[in-house]
Short mmCIF file of C-alpha atoms (C1' of nucleotides) in Angstrom, two decimals:
data_model
loop_
_atom_site.label_atom_id
_atom_site.label_comp_id
_atom_site.label_asym_id
_atom_site.label_seq_id
_atom_site.Cartn_x
_atom_site.Cartn_y
_atom_site.Cartn_z
CA MET A 1 113.41 123.10 41.14
CA ALA A 2 115.61 125.88 42.29
CA THR A 3 112.55 127.11 44.03
CA GLY A 4 112.86 127.10 47.78
CA ARG A 5 112.10 123.73 49.17
CA THR A 6 114.43 123.10 52.03
CA HIS A 7 112.89 124.94 54.92
CA ARG A 8 109.96 122.81 55.88
CA PRO A 9 108.86 122.67 59.47
CA ALA A 10 107.90 119.41 61.10
CA THR A 11 104.29 119.75 60.01
CA ARG A 12 103.81 116.75 57.75
CA SER A 13 102.24 118.44 54.78
CA ARG A 14 100.38 116.83 51.96
CA GLY A 15 103.61 115.53 50.47
CA ILE A 16 103.07 115.83 46.75
CA PRO A 17 106.49 115.50 45.13
CA GLU A 18 107.70 118.54 43.28
CA ALA A 19 108.13 116.53 40.10
CA THR A 20 104.51 115.52 40.28
CA VAL A 21 103.32 119.08 40.82
CA ALA A 22 105.23 120.11 37.73
CA ARG A 23 103.33 117.57 35.67
CA LEU A 24 99.84 118.29 36.93
CA PRO A 25 99.38 121.25 34.58
CA LEU A 26 100.31 118.96 31.71
CA TYR A 27 97.69 116.43 32.67
CA LEU A 28 95.21 119.20 33.18
CA ARG A 29 95.75 120.49 29.69
CA ALA A 30 95.32 117.06 28.16
CA LEU A 31 92.19 116.49 30.22
CA THR A 32 90.76 119.84 29.24
CA ALA A 33 91.19 118.92 25.59
CA LEU A 34 89.38 115.62 26.20
CA SER A 35 86.68 117.42 28.10
CA GLU A 36 86.10 119.76 25.18
CA ARG A 37 85.64 116.77 22.94
CA SER A 38 83.17 115.42 25.48
CA VAL A 39 85.19 112.29 26.16
CA PRO A 40 83.77 110.88 29.41
CA THR A 41 86.64 108.66 30.61
CA VAL A 42 90.31 107.96 29.87
CA SER A 43 92.67 105.20 30.80
CA SER A 44 96.05 106.03 32.28
CA GLU A 45 97.56 104.75 29.05
CA GLU A 46 95.62 107.12 26.82
CA LEU A 47 96.01 110.13 29.04
CA ALA A 48 99.70 109.48 29.47
CA ALA A 49 100.15 109.39 25.72
CA ALA A 50 98.33 112.70 25.36
CA ALA A 51 100.47 114.29 28.02
CA GLY A 52 103.70 112.82 26.73
CA VAL A 53 104.64 110.74 29.77
CA ASN A 54 104.44 107.05 30.53
CA SER A 55 101.44 105.54 32.18
CA ALA A 56 103.13 104.20 35.30
CA LYS A 57 104.36 107.66 36.11
CA LEU A 58 100.94 109.13 35.58
CA ARG A 59 99.26 106.59 37.84
CA LYS A 60 101.87 107.18 40.50
CA ASP A 61 101.34 110.91 40.22
CA PHE A 62 97.60 110.56 40.60
CA SER A 63 98.04 108.26 43.55
CA TYR A 64 99.47 111.20 45.48
CA LEU A 65 96.23 113.07 44.96
CA GLY A 66 94.02 110.19 46.01
CA SER A 67 92.20 107.32 44.38
CA TYR A 68 90.28 109.06 41.68
CA GLY A 69 90.16 106.28 39.11
CA THR A 70 88.00 103.22 38.62
CA ARG A 71 89.76 99.91 38.20
CA GLY A 72 89.03 98.25 34.92
CA VAL A 73 87.64 101.51 33.54
CA GLY A 74 89.91 104.52 33.90
CA TYR A 75 89.41 108.08 35.08
CA ASP A 76 86.35 110.27 34.83
CA VAL A 77 87.55 113.23 32.80
CA GLU A 78 85.41 115.96 34.36
CA TYR A 79 86.03 114.77 37.87
CA LEU A 80 89.76 114.63 37.35
CA VAL A 81 89.81 118.09 35.78
CA TYR A 82 88.15 119.38 38.90
CA GLN A 83 90.40 117.55 41.31
CA ILE A 84 93.61 118.65 39.62
CA SER A 85 92.38 122.22 39.28
CA ARG A 86 91.60 122.27 42.95
CA GLU A 87 94.93 120.76 43.85
CA LEU A 88 96.74 123.38 41.82
CA GLY A 89 94.67 126.14 43.31
CA LEU A 90 93.10 127.08 40.00
CA THR A 91 89.60 127.14 41.34
CA GLN A 92 90.38 130.53 42.71
CA ASP A 93 91.23 133.78 41.00
CA TRP A 94 94.88 134.79 40.86
CA PRO A 95 95.50 138.41 40.03
CA VAL A 96 98.89 138.85 38.41
CA VAL A 97 100.99 141.89 37.62
CA ILE A 98 103.46 141.99 34.76
CA VAL A 99 106.37 144.34 35.20
CA GLY A 100 108.34 145.37 32.14
CA ILE A 101 106.20 145.84 29.07
CA GLY A 102 108.73 145.41 26.33
CA ASN A 103 108.39 142.85 23.58
CA LEU A 104 108.22 139.99 26.02
CA GLY A 105 105.95 141.68 28.51
CA ALA A 106 103.52 142.53 25.73
CA ALA A 107 103.63 138.96 24.50
CA LEU A 108 102.84 137.75 27.99
CA ALA A 109 100.00 140.23 28.37
CA ASN A 110 98.52 138.93 25.15
CA TYR A 111 99.07 135.29 25.99
CA GLY A 112 95.74 133.54 26.16
CA GLY A 113 96.93 130.73 28.38
CA PHE A 114 96.91 132.99 31.40
CA ALA A 115 93.32 134.07 31.47
CA SER A 116 92.05 130.63 30.66
CA ARG A 117 93.45 129.19 33.87
CA GLY A 118 92.26 131.55 36.51
CA PHE A 119 95.12 133.98 36.10
CA ARG A 120 93.93 137.51 35.64
CA VAL A 121 96.29 140.21 34.49
CA ALA A 122 95.52 142.85 37.08
CA ALA A 123 98.03 145.38 35.82
CA LEU A 124 100.86 146.07 33.42
CA ILE A 125 103.70 148.11 34.86
CA ASP A 126 106.59 149.79 33.12
CA ALA A 127 109.30 152.22 34.13
CA ASP A 128 109.07 154.21 30.92
CA PRO A 129 106.82 157.24 31.52
CA THR A 130 105.95 157.44 27.83
CA MET A 131 104.39 153.99 28.07
CA ALA A 132 102.02 155.07 30.80
CA GLY A 133 98.42 155.05 29.67
CA LYS A 134 99.14 153.14 26.48
CA PRO A 135 96.89 150.15 26.10
CA VAL A 136 98.57 146.74 25.71
CA ALA A 137 96.30 143.76 25.33
CA GLY A 138 93.47 146.06 26.26
CA ILE A 139 94.99 147.17 29.54
CA ALA A 140 96.50 150.57 30.15
CA VAL A 141 100.13 150.42 31.19
CA GLN A 142 100.85 152.03 34.54
CA HIS A 143 104.03 153.58 35.79
CA THR A 144 106.36 151.88 38.23
CA ASP A 145 105.61 154.55 40.79
CA GLU A 146 102.20 152.98 41.25
CA LEU A 147 103.58 149.50 41.85
CA GLU A 148 102.98 149.24 45.57
CA LYS A 149 99.53 150.76 45.35
CA ILE A 150 98.47 148.46 42.52
CA ILE A 151 99.57 145.36 44.36
CA ASP A 152 97.88 146.42 47.51
CA ASP A 153 94.64 147.49 45.88
CA ASN A 154 94.30 144.30 43.89
CA GLY A 155 95.53 141.82 46.46
CA VAL A 156 98.12 140.56 44.02
CA SER A 157 100.37 137.77 45.22
CA ILE A 158 101.99 136.71 41.95
CA GLY A 159 104.31 138.94 39.97
CA VAL A 160 105.87 138.42 36.57
CA ILE A 161 109.19 140.11 35.86
CA ALA A 162 109.89 140.79 32.20
CA THR A 163 112.30 143.65 32.59
CA PRO A 164 115.90 143.82 31.40
CA ALA A 165 118.31 141.91 33.62
CA GLY A 166 119.68 145.05 35.18
CA ALA A 167 116.35 146.14 36.61
CA ALA A 168 115.12 142.75 37.74
CA GLN A 169 116.50 142.59 41.27
CA GLN A 170 115.31 146.07 42.07
CA VAL A 171 111.82 145.32 40.77
CA CYS A 172 111.89 142.04 42.65
CA ASP A 173 112.73 143.79 45.91
CA ARG A 174 109.88 146.20 45.46
CA LEU A 175 107.45 143.44 44.61
CA VAL A 176 108.47 141.48 47.67
CA ALA A 177 108.30 144.53 49.90
CA ALA A 178 104.81 145.17 48.56
CA GLY A 179 103.73 141.72 49.65
CA ILE A 180 104.23 139.51 46.62
CA THR A 181 105.20 135.95 47.51
CA SER A 182 105.51 134.27 44.11
CA ILE A 183 107.57 135.50 41.22
CA LEU A 184 107.93 134.30 37.68
CA ASN A 185 111.19 135.68 36.39
CA PHE A 186 111.97 136.08 32.71
CA ALA A 187 115.02 138.24 33.23
CA PRO A 188 118.30 136.39 32.84
CA THR A 189 119.43 136.94 36.43
CA VAL A 190 119.47 135.04 39.66
CA LEU A 191 117.09 136.83 41.98
CA SER A 192 117.65 136.78 45.68
CA VAL A 193 114.55 136.78 47.79
CA PRO A 194 113.78 136.22 51.45
CA ASP A 195 112.51 132.89 52.72
CA GLY A 196 108.91 132.24 51.96
CA VAL A 197 109.02 133.81 48.53
CA ASP A 198 108.98 131.41 45.59
CA VAL A 199 110.79 132.23 42.41
CA ARG A 200 110.54 130.30 39.19
CA LYS A 201 112.53 131.34 36.22
CA VAL A 202 112.08 130.95 32.53
CA ASP A 203 115.25 131.47 30.63
CA LEU A 204 115.13 131.40 26.90
CA SER A 205 118.82 131.33 26.29
CA ILE A 206 119.42 128.56 28.80
CA GLU A 207 116.99 126.32 26.99
CA LEU A 208 118.77 126.95 23.73
CA GLN A 209 122.11 126.20 25.31
CA ILE A 210 120.86 122.87 26.57
CA LEU A 211 119.65 122.07 23.08
CA ALA A 212 123.01 123.06 21.67
CA PHE A 213 124.71 120.67 24.03
CA HIS A 214 122.66 117.75 22.82
CA GLU A 215 122.94 118.86 19.24
CA GLN A 216 126.69 118.90 19.55
CA ARG A 217 126.64 115.49 21.12
CA LYS A 218 124.69 114.16 18.15
CA ALA A 219 127.15 115.69 15.72
CA GLY A 220 130.00 114.22 17.69
CA GLU A 221 128.48 110.80 17.45
CA GLU A 222 128.03 111.05 13.72
CA ALA A 223 131.62 112.13 13.40
CA ALA A 224 132.70 109.27 15.62
CA ALA A 225 130.75 106.85 13.48
CA GLU A 226 132.34 108.17 10.34
CA ALA A 227 135.74 108.15 11.93
CA ALA A 228 135.24 104.59 12.99
CA ALA A 229 134.44 103.62 9.43
CA VAL A 230 137.39 105.47 7.99
CA ALA A 231 139.65 104.62 10.89
CA GLN A 232 140.81 108.17 11.19
CA VAL A 233 140.54 110.55 14.10
CA PRO A 234 139.38 114.06 13.21
CA ARG A 235 140.90 116.85 15.25
CA GLU A 236 138.55 119.42 16.62
CA SER A 237 140.95 122.27 17.11
CA GLY A 238 140.29 123.92 13.79
CA LYS A 239 137.04 125.45 14.94
CA GLY A 240 135.98 128.23 17.20
CA PRO A 241 137.73 131.21 18.68
CA ASP A 242 141.05 129.54 19.26
CA GLY A 243 142.77 132.81 19.88
CA ASP A 244 140.61 133.25 22.94
CA VAL A 245 141.69 130.03 24.55
CA PRO A 246 143.43 130.86 27.76
CA ALA A 247 146.49 128.70 28.03
CA VAL A 248 146.38 127.59 31.60
CA MET A 249 146.87 123.93 31.77
CA PRO A 250 146.76 121.36 29.04
CA ALA A 251 144.09 118.71 29.34
CA MET B 1 115.71 110.53 27.51
CA ALA B 2 118.41 110.09 24.94
CA THR B 3 118.04 107.18 22.62
CA GLY B 4 119.10 104.07 24.49
CA ARG B 5 122.64 104.99 25.34
CA THR B 6 123.85 102.11 27.39
CA HIS B 7 127.58 102.49 27.28
CA ARG B 8 129.84 105.47 27.32
CA PRO B 9 131.28 106.34 23.95
CA ALA B 10 134.82 105.06 23.85
CA THR B 11 136.60 108.38 23.41
CA ARG B 12 136.24 110.13 26.74
CA SER B 13 134.03 109.85 29.75
CA ARG B 14 131.09 111.67 28.25
CA GLY B 15 128.56 110.88 30.94
CA ILE B 16 127.46 114.31 32.03
CA PRO B 17 124.20 114.05 33.97
CA GLU B 18 121.26 115.90 32.51
CA ALA B 19 120.81 117.89 35.71
CA THR B 20 124.38 119.10 35.42
CA VAL B 21 123.98 120.10 31.79
CA ALA B 22 120.96 122.15 32.76
CA ARG B 23 123.07 124.09 35.24
CA LEU B 24 126.07 124.76 33.04
CA PRO B 25 124.45 127.76 31.34
CA LEU B 26 123.82 129.19 34.77
CA TYR B 27 127.45 128.89 35.76
CA LEU B 28 128.47 130.27 32.43
CA ARG B 29 126.39 133.36 32.93
CA ALA B 30 127.82 133.98 36.40
CA LEU B 31 131.33 133.43 35.07
CA THR B 32 130.76 135.80 32.18
CA ALA B 33 129.70 138.49 34.61
CA LEU B 34 132.87 137.92 36.63
CA SER B 35 134.93 137.95 33.49
CA GLU B 36 133.50 141.32 32.51
CA ARG B 37 134.54 142.66 35.87
CA SER B 38 138.00 141.23 35.23
CA VAL B 39 137.88 138.94 38.24
CA PRO B 40 140.68 136.44 37.68
CA THR B 41 139.60 133.55 39.92
CA VAL B 42 136.62 132.36 41.94
CA SER B 43 136.13 129.78 44.64
CA SER B 44 133.36 127.24 44.34
CA GLU B 45 131.68 129.01 47.23
CA GLU B 46 131.59 132.41 45.55
CA LEU B 47 130.58 131.11 42.16
CA ALA B 48 127.89 128.92 43.66
CA ALA B 49 126.42 131.92 45.45
CA ALA B 50 126.39 133.90 42.20
CA ALA B 51 124.67 131.09 40.38
CA GLY B 52 122.21 130.37 43.16
CA VAL B 53 123.26 126.81 43.97
CA ASN B 54 125.29 125.27 46.75
CA SER B 55 128.99 124.80 46.44
CA ALA B 56 129.10 121.02 46.79
CA LYS B 57 126.78 120.68 43.86
CA LEU B 58 128.83 123.05 41.78
CA ARG B 59 132.06 121.20 42.49
CA LYS B 60 130.41 117.91 41.68
CA ASP B 61 129.09 119.37 38.44
CA PHE B 62 132.51 120.62 37.44
CA SER B 63 134.07 117.30 38.31
CA TYR B 64 132.14 115.77 35.43
CA LEU B 65 133.86 118.15 33.04
CA GLY B 66 137.34 117.49 34.37
CA SER B 67 139.64 118.95 36.97
CA TYR B 68 139.67 122.58 36.02
CA GLY B 69 140.26 124.10 39.45
CA THR B 70 143.29 124.65 41.60
CA ARG B 71 143.18 123.39 45.15
CA GLY B 72 143.59 126.07 47.71
CA VAL B 73 142.85 128.74 45.09
CA GLY B 74 139.71 128.19 43.07
CA TYR B 75 138.88 128.32 39.40
CA ASP B 76 140.41 130.49 36.71
CA VAL B 77 137.45 132.45 35.38
CA GLU B 78 138.53 132.79 31.74
CA TYR B 79 139.60 129.21 31.49
CA LEU B 80 136.36 127.94 32.95
CA VAL B 81 134.29 130.17 30.65
CA TYR B 82 136.05 128.59 27.74
CA GLN B 83 135.70 125.04 28.99
CA ILE B 84 132.01 125.33 29.73
CA SER B 85 131.35 127.10 26.44
CA ARG B 86 133.11 124.33 24.62
CA GLU B 87 131.23 121.68 26.54
CA LEU B 88 127.93 123.30 25.69
CA GLY B 89 128.92 123.66 22.07
CA LEU B 90 128.84 127.43 22.18
CA THR B 91 132.18 127.87 20.51
CA GLN B 92 130.45 127.19 17.26
CA ASP B 93 127.80 129.10 15.42
CA TRP B 94 124.22 127.85 15.72
CA PRO B 95 121.86 129.24 13.11
CA VAL B 96 118.31 129.23 14.42
CA VAL B 97 114.96 129.78 12.75
CA ILE B 98 111.98 131.17 14.58
CA VAL B 99 108.62 130.11 13.25
CA GLY B 100 105.58 132.16 14.19
CA ILE B 101 106.26 135.87 14.40
CA GLY B 102 103.50 137.02 16.69
CA ASN B 103 104.12 138.86 19.91
CA LEU B 104 106.24 136.10 21.32
CA GLY B 105 108.16 135.39 18.15
CA ALA B 106 109.01 139.06 17.85
CA ALA B 107 110.12 139.15 21.45
CA LEU B 108 112.38 136.18 20.82
CA ALA B 109 113.81 137.75 17.69
CA ASN B 110 114.67 140.84 19.68
CA TYR B 111 116.02 138.93 22.64
CA GLY B 112 119.66 139.79 23.09
CA GLY B 113 120.55 136.63 24.96
CA PHE B 114 120.48 134.63 21.78
CA ALA B 115 123.04 136.41 19.73
CA SER B 116 125.40 136.80 22.62
CA ARG B 117 125.81 133.05 22.98
CA GLY B 118 126.56 131.91 19.48
CA PHE B 119 122.95 131.63 18.44
CA ARG B 120 122.27 133.47 15.23
CA VAL B 121 118.74 134.11 14.08
CA ALA B 122 119.03 132.89 10.51
CA ALA B 123 115.41 133.52 9.60
CA LEU B 124 111.99 134.51 10.83
CA ILE B 125 109.14 132.56 9.33
CA ASP B 126 105.43 133.22 9.46
CA ALA B 127 102.37 131.78 7.78
CA ASP B 128 100.74 135.17 7.30
CA PRO B 129 101.51 136.41 3.76
CA THR B 130 101.04 140.01 4.83
CA MET B 131 103.95 139.61 7.24
CA ALA B 132 106.31 138.58 4.47
CA GLY B 133 109.03 141.13 3.88
CA LYS B 134 108.29 143.06 7.04
CA PRO B 135 111.37 143.60 9.13
CA VAL B 136 111.34 142.36 12.71
CA ALA B 137 114.45 142.89 14.78
CA GLY B 138 116.13 143.93 11.55
CA ILE B 139 115.33 140.71 9.73
CA ALA B 140 112.74 140.41 6.98
CA VAL B 141 110.05 137.87 7.79
CA GLN B 142 109.75 135.09 5.23
CA HIS B 143 106.75 133.03 4.32
CA THR B 144 106.25 129.46 5.51
CA ASP B 145 106.48 128.26 1.92
CA GLU B 146 110.19 128.96 2.06
CA LEU B 147 110.73 126.94 5.24
CA GLU B 148 112.47 123.95 3.75
CA LYS B 149 114.66 126.04 1.50
CA ILE B 150 115.71 128.35 4.33
CA ILE B 151 116.69 125.49 6.57
CA ASP B 152 118.60 123.78 3.85
CA ASP B 153 120.40 126.90 2.62
CA ASN B 154 121.49 127.94 6.09
CA GLY B 155 122.29 124.56 7.54
CA VAL B 156 119.92 125.19 10.41
CA SER B 157 119.59 122.45 12.99
CA ILE B 158 117.69 124.28 15.74
CA GLY B 159 114.16 125.53 15.33
CA VAL B 160 112.04 127.63 17.65
CA ILE B 161 108.28 127.23 17.47
CA ALA B 162 106.30 130.25 18.60
CA THR B 163 103.10 129.60 16.69
CA PRO B 164 99.62 129.09 18.13
CA ALA B 165 99.09 125.63 19.58
CA GLY B 166 97.03 124.50 16.62
CA ALA B 167 99.81 125.00 14.11
CA ALA B 168 102.67 123.69 16.20
CA GLN B 169 102.62 120.01 15.30
CA GLN B 170 102.35 120.75 11.62
CA VAL B 171 105.25 123.19 11.76
CA CYS B 172 107.19 120.72 13.83
CA ASP B 173 106.70 117.98 11.24
CA ARG B 174 107.94 120.24 8.48
CA LEU B 175 110.95 121.33 10.49
CA VAL B 176 111.86 117.74 11.22
CA ALA B 177 111.33 116.68 7.63
CA ALA B 178 113.60 119.52 6.58
CA GLY B 179 116.35 118.18 8.76
CA ILE B 180 115.99 119.99 12.07
CA THR B 181 117.00 117.90 15.07
CA SER B 182 116.45 120.25 17.99
CA ILE B 183 113.28 122.16 18.74
CA LEU B 184 112.44 124.73 21.35
CA ASN B 185 108.68 124.76 21.67
CA PHE B 186 106.74 127.69 23.08
CA ALA B 187 103.37 126.47 21.90
CA PRO B 188 101.29 124.88 24.64
CA THR B 189 101.16 121.45 23.04
CA VAL B 190 102.93 118.16 23.34
CA LEU B 191 104.87 117.67 20.14
CA SER B 192 105.52 114.22 18.83
CA VAL B 193 108.79 113.78 17.04
CA PRO B 194 110.79 110.82 15.78
CA ASP B 195 113.71 109.41 17.74
CA GLY B 196 116.82 111.49 17.53
CA VAL B 197 115.00 114.79 17.64
CA ASP B 198 115.22 116.72 20.90
CA VAL B 199 112.36 118.88 22.05
CA ARG B 200 112.45 121.27 24.96
CA LYS B 201 109.40 123.20 25.88
CA VAL B 202 108.83 126.47 27.61
CA ASP B 203 105.35 126.84 28.90
CA LEU B 204 104.35 130.09 30.48
CA SER B 205 101.07 128.99 31.90
CA ILE B 206 102.54 125.84 33.42
CA GLU B 207 105.05 127.88 35.36
CA LEU B 208 102.29 130.07 36.70
CA GLN B 209 100.26 127.05 37.70
CA ILE B 210 103.17 125.65 39.66
CA LEU B 211 103.52 128.97 41.44
CA ALA B 212 99.81 128.96 42.19
CA PHE B 213 100.14 125.55 43.78
CA HIS B 214 102.83 126.76 46.15
CA GLU B 215 101.02 129.99 46.78
CA GLN B 216 97.94 128.07 47.78
CA ARG B 217 100.00 125.83 50.01
CA LYS B 218 101.38 128.88 51.80
CA ALA B 219 97.88 130.22 52.38
CA GLY B 220 96.87 126.80 53.68
CA GLU B 221 99.74 126.79 56.13
CA GLU B 222 98.77 130.12 57.55
CA ALA B 223 95.27 128.82 58.05
CA ALA B 224 96.65 125.63 59.58
CA ALA B 225 98.86 127.62 61.91
CA GLU B 226 95.86 129.57 63.07
CA ALA B 227 93.86 126.42 63.49
CA ALA B 228 96.71 124.88 65.46
CA ALA B 229 95.04 126.18 68.58
CA VAL B 230 92.11 123.93 67.84
CA ALA B 231 92.49 120.19 67.64
CA GLN B 232 93.59 119.14 64.20
CA VAL B 233 92.98 115.68 62.79
CA PRO B 234 96.33 114.13 62.00
CA ARG B 235 96.53 112.80 58.49
CA GLU B 236 98.36 109.76 57.31
CA SER B 237 96.34 107.12 59.10
CA GLY B 238 95.03 104.76 56.47
CA LYS B 239 95.79 104.36 52.80
CA GLY B 240 94.39 107.25 50.81
CA PRO B 241 94.43 110.77 52.17
CA ASP B 242 91.16 112.57 52.30
CA GLY B 243 87.92 112.17 53.95
CA ASP B 244 87.04 115.52 52.47
CA VAL B 245 86.52 114.44 48.90
CA PRO B 246 83.39 115.74 47.27
CA ALA B 247 81.42 112.81 45.88
CA VAL B 248 81.18 113.81 42.25
CA MET B 249 81.68 117.43 41.50
CA PRO B 250 82.63 118.47 37.99
CA ALA B 251 83.59 122.01 37.10
"C1'" DC C 1 89.70 90.75 32.45
"C1'" DA C 2 91.10 95.45 31.89
"C1'" DG C 3 93.17 98.82 34.21
"C1'" DT C 4 94.07 101.15 38.75
"C1'" DG C 5 96.92 101.63 42.80
"C1'" DT C 6 101.12 100.73 45.05
"C1'" DG C 7 105.04 98.37 47.34
"C1'" DA C 8 109.63 97.20 45.91
"C1'" DA C 9 113.57 97.70 42.80
"C1'" DT C 10 116.18 100.77 40.19
"C1'" DT C 11 118.01 104.93 38.57
"C1'" DT C 12 119.14 109.63 39.04
"C1'" DG C 13 120.34 113.55 41.68
"C1'" DT C 14 122.03 115.86 46.01
"C1'" DT C 15 124.63 116.38 50.11
"C1'" DC C 16 128.20 115.08 53.31
"C1'" DA C 17 132.67 114.79 54.80
"C1'" DC C 18 137.25 114.35 54.19
"C1'" DA C 19 141.58 112.91 51.68
"C1'" DG C 20 144.76 115.18 48.82
"C1'" DC C 21 147.00 118.99 46.71
"C1'" DC C 22 148.59 123.77 46.24
"C1'" DG D 1 145.44 126.95 55.69
"C1'" DG D 2 142.22 126.87 52.14
"C1'" DC D 3 139.81 124.83 48.68
"C1'" DT D 4 139.18 121.28 45.18
"C1'" DG D 5 137.69 116.70 43.86
"C1'" DT D 6 135.26 112.66 44.98
"C1'" DG D 7 133.72 108.30 47.14
"C1'" DA D 8 130.01 107.12 50.07
"C1'" DA D 9 125.56 108.20 52.29
"C1'" DC D 10 121.31 109.93 51.48
"C1'" DA D 11 117.09 111.52 49.09
"C1'" DA D 12 114.11 112.03 45.18
"C1'" DA D 13 112.16 110.35 41.10
"C1'" DT D 14 111.20 106.74 37.94
"C1'" DT D 15 110.06 102.25 36.54
"C1'" DC D 16 108.62 97.59 37.35
"C1'" DA D 17 105.40 94.15 38.25
"C1'" DC D 18 101.48 92.44 40.22
"C1'" DA D 19 97.75 92.20 43.76
"C1'" DC D 20 93.39 93.78 43.67
"C1'" DT D 21 88.83 95.45 42.16
"C1'" DG D 22 84.85 97.16 39.61
#
DNA sequence: CAGTGTGAATTTGTTCACAGCC
DNA sequence: GGCTGTGAACAAATTCACACTG
């Protein structure tokens, strides 16, 4: 979502909403599972359940792609798999480089979900010279010095950054300079890139923080419920690093 | 998303939009960086730039938390760090269990971003008996059999699932039965959980697929730009798009 | 008649623009 | 003067409900 929309020339493109694009992979996965079980057709209701969305949303999403269903029947699984794959650009091969082969980078290199969707790990790159040559997930790690050459030789347009935060921007700049136009960033930093380069980020600690927020809210509600029963208001100021509270203005 | 919350809880205006909550960790990170550099105050403009959003949005977001800024000056960094932390529930300790100690699980266990934000890895759990006792990130892996006991003993309410897709739902069910109410799911599956349990998912291959979509769109635009010399059929005439749909063409 | 496809209604999120305060 | 805080305008996304069709 943070990914650069905004600058869109007058050319009326095939206006698939961003929210819809983000769900297509979900539908695709559910459809693939059905396909493997040789299910020939699905209704929007069934497929929606499998993908964890509601059926109206799913039908609306599909309507942006075209009319691929049959009224009174549902959707042809194989046909829909093909159409969504095509729409997402998965019918072509996408060579990918992963930069930063630490724990996370290695996990990514080993992740099966990549290869199975047309993404091919073209190279693993790390700044540590002692890593060079070591095989990870069956691929020899290469040194950062080779970065530009690797990207050029393999026609890579998608890069994955799994370096420490401090190195991320630098790596990003080099990737962009080398011609990469899509970046998946796992480093906990905001990357700045020129127009025309897409960045998506995956941030583990942000997801946990969002969960913590909701978790806290739940706890607060329980407490409120109890308090309501007992008719007593619990103070919250006994917890946490109170000494650290900057006394600026009282709420 | 939340269970039918129609009215605001009586206490205070606790109606923070989901989109805002999702950005708070971003602001917090930018603020923490400023704090470490001993910057005393920031304007919405500066902070917004650091967090990669625009300033109007940031001010609006903060307005949901309260009036923590000073007109003509900006925001007090330390004070805001505290307020956002409190809002997110990060002033308390959140014990977390990670289930599935493969490549990804190990990466998560080693990930520094957890510990630094009040998240404490209380236990690592794996189904493989040969893993039991092995230290990962300084913590001995425990067997799945112990799952319920671990959660109970440590008062864990947040679980991270990093197992293969096939095991995820089963693990999820056990976590929920054991009392966990927030789950961060890395397995490429839709988890079904009872009401009151929050699930967030991180899906590596979905992110790549979204990038591929945009990447493809860029390539298409280049082609379109080239073809602009030649007459191009304007879309958007009738109902459905497409006259270029293959009749029936499965994978 | 079951189930898609879609306008219209609603909700949620973003941006604008400026009043109000320091 | 500079910058926050916020109503009001705008845009995006979701949901509803039903006409239509195989």
